[in-house]
PDB file of C-alpha atoms in Angstrom:
ATOM      1  CA  MET A   1     195.348  66.435 104.332  1.00  0.00           C
ATOM      2  CA  CYS A   2     193.683  69.043 106.489  1.00  0.00           C
ATOM      3  CA  HIS A   3     192.981  67.397 109.859  1.00  0.00           C
ATOM      4  CA  VAL A   4     191.442  70.614 111.162  1.00  0.00           C
ATOM      5  CA  LEU A   5     188.182  69.543 109.498  1.00  0.00           C
ATOM      6  CA  LEU A   6     187.405  67.500 112.618  1.00  0.00           C
ATOM      7  CA  ALA A   7     187.420  70.733 114.626  1.00  0.00           C
ATOM      8  CA  ASN A   8     185.591  72.805 111.994  1.00  0.00           C
ATOM      9  CA  ILE A   9     182.122  73.155 113.517  1.00  0.00           C
ATOM     10  CA  LYS A  10     180.698  74.860 110.436  1.00  0.00           C
ATOM     11  CA  PHE A  11     181.870  71.973 108.231  1.00  0.00           C
ATOM     12  CA  LEU A  12     180.424  69.382 110.611  1.00  0.00           C
ATOM     13  CA  GLN A  13     177.101  71.242 110.644  1.00  0.00           C
ATOM     14  CA  GLN A  14     177.114  71.170 106.824  1.00  0.00           C
ATOM     15  CA  LEU A  15     177.472  67.375 107.028  1.00  0.00           C
ATOM     16  CA  VAL A  16     174.404  67.241 109.284  1.00  0.00           C
ATOM     17  CA  GLN A  17     172.445  69.324 106.752  1.00  0.00           C
ATOM     18  CA  ILE A  18     173.539  67.069 103.879  1.00  0.00           C
ATOM     19  CA  ASP A  19     172.402  64.031 105.869  1.00  0.00           C
ATOM     20  CA  GLN A  20     169.060  65.698 106.596  1.00  0.00           C
ATOM     21  CA  ASP A  21     168.588  66.333 102.859  1.00  0.00           C
ATOM     22  CA  LEU A  22     169.485  62.700 102.084  1.00  0.00           C
ATOM     23  CA  ALA A  23     167.001  61.525 104.733  1.00  0.00           C
ATOM     24  CA  ASP A  24     164.289  63.721 103.212  1.00  0.00           C
ATOM     25  CA  GLN A  25     164.972  62.116  99.814  1.00  0.00           C
ATOM     26  CA  THR A  26     164.710  58.626 101.337  1.00  0.00           C
ATOM     27  CA  ARG A  27     161.407  59.469 102.971  1.00  0.00           C
ATOM     28  CA  PHE A  28     160.061  61.044  99.780  1.00  0.00           C
ATOM     29  CA  GLN A  29     160.945  57.932  97.742  1.00  0.00           C
ATOM     30  CA  GLY A  30     158.992  55.789 100.175  1.00  0.00           C
ATOM     31  CA  CYS A  31     159.139  52.052 100.689  1.00  0.00           C
ATOM     32  CA  PRO A  32     159.362  49.695  97.694  1.00  0.00           C
ATOM     33  CA  CYS A  33     156.096  48.095  98.872  1.00  0.00           C
ATOM     34  CA  GLY A  34     154.353  51.472  98.493  1.00  0.00           C
ATOM     35  CA  GLY A  35     153.869  52.058 102.208  1.00  0.00           C
ATOM     36  CA  ALA A  36     154.513  55.365 103.914  1.00  0.00           C
ATOM     37  CA  LEU A  37     157.761  55.780 105.794  1.00  0.00           C
ATOM     38  CA  HIS A  38     157.615  56.962 109.385  1.00  0.00           C
ATOM     39  CA  GLN A  39     160.479  58.450 111.340  1.00  0.00           C
ATOM     40  CA  ALA A  40     162.405  55.788 113.251  1.00  0.00           C
ATOM     41  CA  HIS A  41     165.782  57.408 113.846  1.00  0.00           C
ATOM     42  CA  PHE A  42     168.064  55.450 116.090  1.00  0.00           C
ATOM     43  CA  PRO A  43     170.574  56.732 118.613  1.00  0.00           C
ATOM     44  CA  ARG A  44     174.297  56.786 117.962  1.00  0.00           C
ATOM     45  CA  LYS A  45     177.151  57.415 120.359  1.00  0.00           C
ATOM     46  CA  PRO A  46     179.608  58.937 117.918  1.00  0.00           C
ATOM     47  CA  ARG A  47     183.267  58.789 118.764  1.00  0.00           C
ATOM     48  CA  SER A  48     185.868  61.265 117.519  1.00  0.00           C
ATOM     49  CA  CYS A  49     183.131  63.890 117.506  1.00  0.00           C
ATOM     50  CA  PRO A  50     183.614  67.380 118.976  1.00  0.00           C
ATOM     51  CA  SER A  51     181.363  68.021 121.960  1.00  0.00           C
ATOM     52  CA  GLU A  52     179.923  71.140 120.272  1.00  0.00           C
ATOM     53  CA  VAL A  53     178.151  69.004 117.644  1.00  0.00           C
ATOM     54  CA  ARG A  54     177.776  65.702 119.484  1.00  0.00           C
ATOM     55  CA  ASP A  55     173.990  66.198 119.863  1.00  0.00           C
ATOM     56  CA  ASP A  56     173.696  66.707 116.083  1.00  0.00           C
ATOM     57  CA  PHE A  57     175.534  63.420 115.515  1.00  0.00           C
ATOM     58  CA  ALA A  58     173.650  61.481 118.200  1.00  0.00           C
ATOM     59  CA  LYS A  59     171.056  60.037 115.838  1.00  0.00           C
ATOM     60  CA  ARG A  60     171.130  58.185 112.546  1.00  0.00           C
ATOM     61  CA  PHE A  61     168.323  59.095 110.161  1.00  0.00           C
ATOM     62  CA  SER A  62     166.173  56.065 109.504  1.00  0.00           C
ATOM     63  CA  PHE A  63     162.553  55.244 108.701  1.00  0.00           C
ATOM     64  CA  CYS A  64     160.150  52.353 109.123  1.00  0.00           C
ATOM     65  CA  CYS A  65     157.455  51.362 106.610  1.00  0.00           C
ATOM     66  CA  ALA A  66     153.903  51.662 107.940  1.00  0.00           C
ATOM     67  CA  GLN A  67     152.843  48.701 105.825  1.00  0.00           C
ATOM     68  CA  CYS A  68     155.588  46.056 105.721  1.00  0.00           C
ATOM     69  CA  ARG A  69     157.610  47.374 108.724  1.00  0.00           C
ATOM     70  CA  ARG A  70     160.819  47.313 106.676  1.00  0.00           C
ATOM     71  CA  ARG A  71     163.506  49.683 107.960  1.00  0.00           C
ATOM     72  CA  MET A  72     164.931  52.145 105.459  1.00  0.00           C
ATOM     73  CA  THR A  73     168.128  53.789 106.687  1.00  0.00           C
ATOM     74  CA  ALA A  74     169.120  56.861 104.720  1.00  0.00           C
ATOM     75  CA  VAL A  75     172.614  57.060 103.269  1.00  0.00           C
ATOM     76  CA  SER A  76     174.949  59.284 105.242  1.00  0.00           C
ATOM     77  CA  VAL A  77     178.000  61.490 104.954  1.00  0.00           C
ATOM     78  CA  ARG A  78     178.382  61.505 108.753  1.00  0.00           C
ATOM     79  CA  PHE A  79     178.620  57.748 109.343  1.00  0.00           C
ATOM     80  CA  LEU A  80     180.404  55.044 107.375  1.00  0.00           C
ATOM     81  CA  GLY A  81     178.193  52.010 107.864  1.00  0.00           C
ATOM     82  CA  ARG A  82     178.078  50.753 111.434  1.00  0.00           C
ATOM     83  CA  ARG A  83     181.385  52.247 112.501  1.00  0.00           C
ATOM     84  CA  VAL A  84     181.083  54.234 115.717  1.00  0.00           C
ATOM     85  CA  HIS A  85     183.617  56.838 114.653  1.00  0.00           C
ATOM     86  CA  LEU A  86     182.613  59.616 112.287  1.00  0.00           C
ATOM     87  CA  ALA A  87     183.194  58.872 108.604  1.00  0.00           C
ATOM     88  CA  LEU A  88     185.378  61.968 108.521  1.00  0.00           C
ATOM     89  CA  ALA A  89     187.619  60.501 111.237  1.00  0.00           C
ATOM     90  CA  VAL A  90     187.829  57.149 109.428  1.00  0.00           C
ATOM     91  CA  VAL A  91     189.018  58.934 106.286  1.00  0.00           C
ATOM     92  CA  LEU A  92     191.426  61.281 108.051  1.00  0.00           C
ATOM     93  CA  LEU A  93     192.994  58.668 110.310  1.00  0.00           C
ATOM     94  CA  SER A  94     193.291  56.129 107.493  1.00  0.00           C
ATOM     95  CA  GLU A  95     195.322  58.692 105.598  1.00  0.00           C
ATOM     96  CA  ARG A  96     199.025  58.241 106.170  1.00  0.00           C
ATOM     97  CA  GLY A  97     199.296  61.949 106.896  1.00  0.00           C
ATOM     98  CA  PRO A  98     202.248  64.232 106.403  1.00  0.00           C
ATOM     99  CA  THR A  99     204.223  62.089 108.844  1.00  0.00           C
ATOM    100  CA  PRO A 100     203.405  58.865 110.681  1.00  0.00           C
ATOM    101  CA  ALA A 101     203.993  60.697 113.968  1.00  0.00           C
ATOM    102  CA  ALA A 102     201.380  63.342 113.088  1.00  0.00           C
ATOM    103  CA  ALA A 103     198.847  60.658 112.212  1.00  0.00           C
ATOM    104  CA  MET A 104     199.499  58.864 115.507  1.00  0.00           C
ATOM    105  CA  ARG A 105     199.159  62.119 117.488  1.00  0.00           C
ATOM    106  CA  LEU A 106     195.756  62.710 115.891  1.00  0.00           C
ATOM    107  CA  ALA A 107     194.699  59.141 116.697  1.00  0.00           C
ATOM    108  CA  GLN A 108     195.763  59.654 120.318  1.00  0.00           C
ATOM    109  CA  GLN A 109     193.847  62.952 120.519  1.00  0.00           C
ATOM    110  CA  LEU A 110     190.705  61.201 119.263  1.00  0.00           C
ATOM    111  CA  ALA A 111     191.265  58.139 121.484  1.00  0.00           C
ATOM    112  CA  VAL A 112     191.461  55.770 118.508  1.00  0.00           C
ATOM    113  CA  SER A 113     193.719  52.798 119.086  1.00  0.00           C
ATOM    114  CA  PRO A 114     196.510  52.017 116.627  1.00  0.00           C
ATOM    115  CA  ARG A 115     194.860  48.615 116.005  1.00  0.00           C
ATOM    116  CA  THR A 116     191.644  50.358 114.930  1.00  0.00           C
ATOM    117  CA  VAL A 117     193.538  52.654 112.563  1.00  0.00           C
ATOM    118  CA  ALA A 118     195.367  49.622 111.140  1.00  0.00           C
ATOM    119  CA  ARG A 119     192.015  47.863 110.624  1.00  0.00           C
ATOM    120  CA  TRP A 120     190.634  50.910 108.773  1.00  0.00           C
ATOM    121  CA  ARG A 121     193.692  51.064 106.546  1.00  0.00           C
ATOM    122  CA  GLN A 122     193.310  47.363 105.826  1.00  0.00           C
ATOM    123  CA  TRP A 123     189.651  47.971 104.918  1.00  0.00           C
ATOM    124  CA  TRP A 124     190.630  50.675 102.416  1.00  0.00           C
ATOM    125  CA  ARG A 125     193.313  48.459 100.907  1.00  0.00           C
ATOM    126  CA  ASP A 126     191.387  45.182 100.731  1.00  0.00           C
ATOM    127  CA  SER A 127     187.637  45.405 101.350  1.00  0.00           C
ATOM    128  CA  PHE A 128     186.939  48.767  99.707  1.00  0.00           C
ATOM    129  CA  ALA A 129     188.505  47.540  96.467  1.00  0.00           C
ATOM    130  CA  VAL A 130     185.895  44.776  96.139  1.00  0.00           C
ATOM    131  CA  THR A 131     182.792  46.821  97.026  1.00  0.00           C
ATOM    132  CA  ALA A 132     180.131  47.192  94.356  1.00  0.00           C
ATOM    133  CA  LEU A 133     180.647  50.960  94.587  1.00  0.00           C
ATOM    134  CA  TRP A 134     184.338  50.758  93.688  1.00  0.00           C
ATOM    135  CA  GLN A 135     183.829  48.044  91.077  1.00  0.00           C
ATOM    136  CA  THR A 136     181.266  50.268  89.364  1.00  0.00           C
ATOM    137  CA  MET A 137     183.007  53.619  89.752  1.00  0.00           C
ATOM    138  CA  CYS A 138     186.757  52.898  89.557  1.00  0.00           C
ATOM    139  CA  GLY A 139     186.768  53.307  85.763  1.00  0.00           C
ATOM    140  CA  ARG A 140     185.852  56.981  86.187  1.00  0.00           C
ATOM    141  CA  PHE A 141     189.212  57.711  87.744  1.00  0.00           C
ATOM    142  CA  MET A 142     191.926  57.788  85.126  1.00  0.00           C
ATOM    143  CA  PRO A 143     194.609  56.930  85.834  1.00  0.00           C
ATOM    144  CA  PRO A 144     193.300  54.761  88.667  1.00  0.00           C
ATOM    145  CA  PRO A 145     194.355  55.834  92.156  1.00  0.00           C
ATOM    146  CA  ASP A 146     197.058  53.815  93.856  1.00  0.00           C
ATOM    147  CA  MET A 147     195.045  51.425  96.052  1.00  0.00           C
ATOM    148  CA  THR A 148     197.837  51.294  98.631  1.00  0.00           C
ATOM    149  CA  LEU A 149     197.448  55.034  99.192  1.00  0.00           C
ATOM    150  CA  LEU A 150     193.699  55.103  99.840  1.00  0.00           C
ATOM    151  CA  PRO A 151     191.829  57.107 100.946  1.00  0.00           C
ATOM    152  CA  GLY A 152     194.251  59.953 100.240  1.00  0.00           C
ATOM    153  CA  ALA A 153     194.767  58.985  96.601  1.00  0.00           C
ATOM    154  CA  LEU A 154     190.997  59.004  96.114  1.00  0.00           C
ATOM    155  CA  LEU A 155     190.476  62.266  97.984  1.00  0.00           C
ATOM    156  CA  ALA A 156     193.068  63.924  95.732  1.00  0.00           C
ATOM    157  CA  ARG A 157     190.754  63.227  92.751  1.00  0.00           C
ATOM    158  CA  PHE A 158     187.997  65.467  94.115  1.00  0.00           C
ATOM    159  CA  THR A 159     188.258  69.151  93.306  1.00  0.00           C
ATOM    160  CA  GLY A 160     187.888  72.187  95.525  1.00  0.00           C
ATOM    161  CA  ASP A 161     189.384  73.302  98.806  1.00  0.00           C
ATOM    162  CA  ALA A 162     189.843  70.799 101.639  1.00  0.00           C
ATOM    163  CA  CYS A 163     186.216  71.147 102.812  1.00  0.00           C
ATOM    164  CA  GLU A 164     184.723  70.790  99.349  1.00  0.00           C
ATOM    165  CA  ALA A 165     186.935  67.859  98.364  1.00  0.00           C
ATOM    166  CA  MET A 166     186.132  66.041 101.611  1.00  0.00           C
ATOM    167  CA  LYS A 167     182.386  66.633 101.173  1.00  0.00           C
ATOM    168  CA  ARG A 168     182.591  65.204  97.656  1.00  0.00           C
ATOM    169  CA  LEU A 169     184.488  62.141  98.876  1.00  0.00           C
ATOM    170  CA  LEU A 170     181.990  61.531 101.691  1.00  0.00           C
ATOM    171  CA  GLU A 171     179.111  61.922  99.209  1.00  0.00           C
ATOM    172  CA  PHE A 172     180.867  59.468  96.878  1.00  0.00           C
ATOM    173  CA  LEU A 173     181.000  56.931  99.735  1.00  0.00           C
ATOM    174  CA  THR A 174     177.285  57.244 100.642  1.00  0.00           C
ATOM    175  CA  PRO A 175     176.213  54.079  98.767  1.00  0.00           C
ATOM    176  CA  LEU A 176     178.260  52.155 101.347  1.00  0.00           C
ATOM    177  CA  THR A 177     176.263  53.642 104.219  1.00  0.00           C
ATOM    178  CA  GLY A 178     172.542  52.996 103.640  1.00  0.00           C
ATOM    179  CA  SER A 179     170.092  50.159 104.200  1.00  0.00           C
ATOM    180  CA  ALA A 180     171.430  47.955 101.377  1.00  0.00           C
ATOM    181  CA  ALA A 181     175.027  48.218 102.614  1.00  0.00           C
ATOM    182  CA  ILE A 182     174.001  47.460 106.199  1.00  0.00           C
ATOM    183  CA  THR A 183     171.939  44.466 105.079  1.00  0.00           C
ATOM    184  CA  LEU A 184     174.835  43.051 103.070  1.00  0.00           C
ATOM    185  CA  ARG A 185     177.225  43.502 105.967  1.00  0.00           C
ATOM    186  CA  ALA A 186     174.847  41.853 108.434  1.00  0.00           C
ATOM    187  CA  GLY A 187     174.377  38.930 106.058  1.00  0.00           C
ATOM    188  CA  ARG A 188     178.065  38.019 106.162  1.00  0.00           C
TER     189      ARG A 188
END
């Protein structure tokens, strides 16, 4: 796995542009009630984010219906649900890495506690496997990836160089990041 993606400013800016495009699609689709969506982005304090792009990651694209006041949060490749760390960091740190020591050094550099990394790995192993996204899409991966090796085993199924494969994985995960996913999580 190429951990240099966290320091690749051009790649991180591409993620911002993808999120902007996804937000534009959300706004264009409008609210299910038929009301117009108005900009209602909310602030984020992203962790594990390089200072050069922190301002670009400081807001989550979201909208509010003019009619029913329902919030519509666009799906995202930058954020994985309500986690404060970048989705990219969650994927990279959940990966076992070339060596456990290398993975722990990266976690220390990003100020992510070992308990947090363990919780993310547990999420990939247990919770991700029962998401509607995985239940719907797992049949498209033949043979199925080894669930104990996620997210690396899943990332290996996406083609292209490290940047392209990571973008495809983050785009694959977007259904877990929008309004419906947040509502389900809050309801638990």
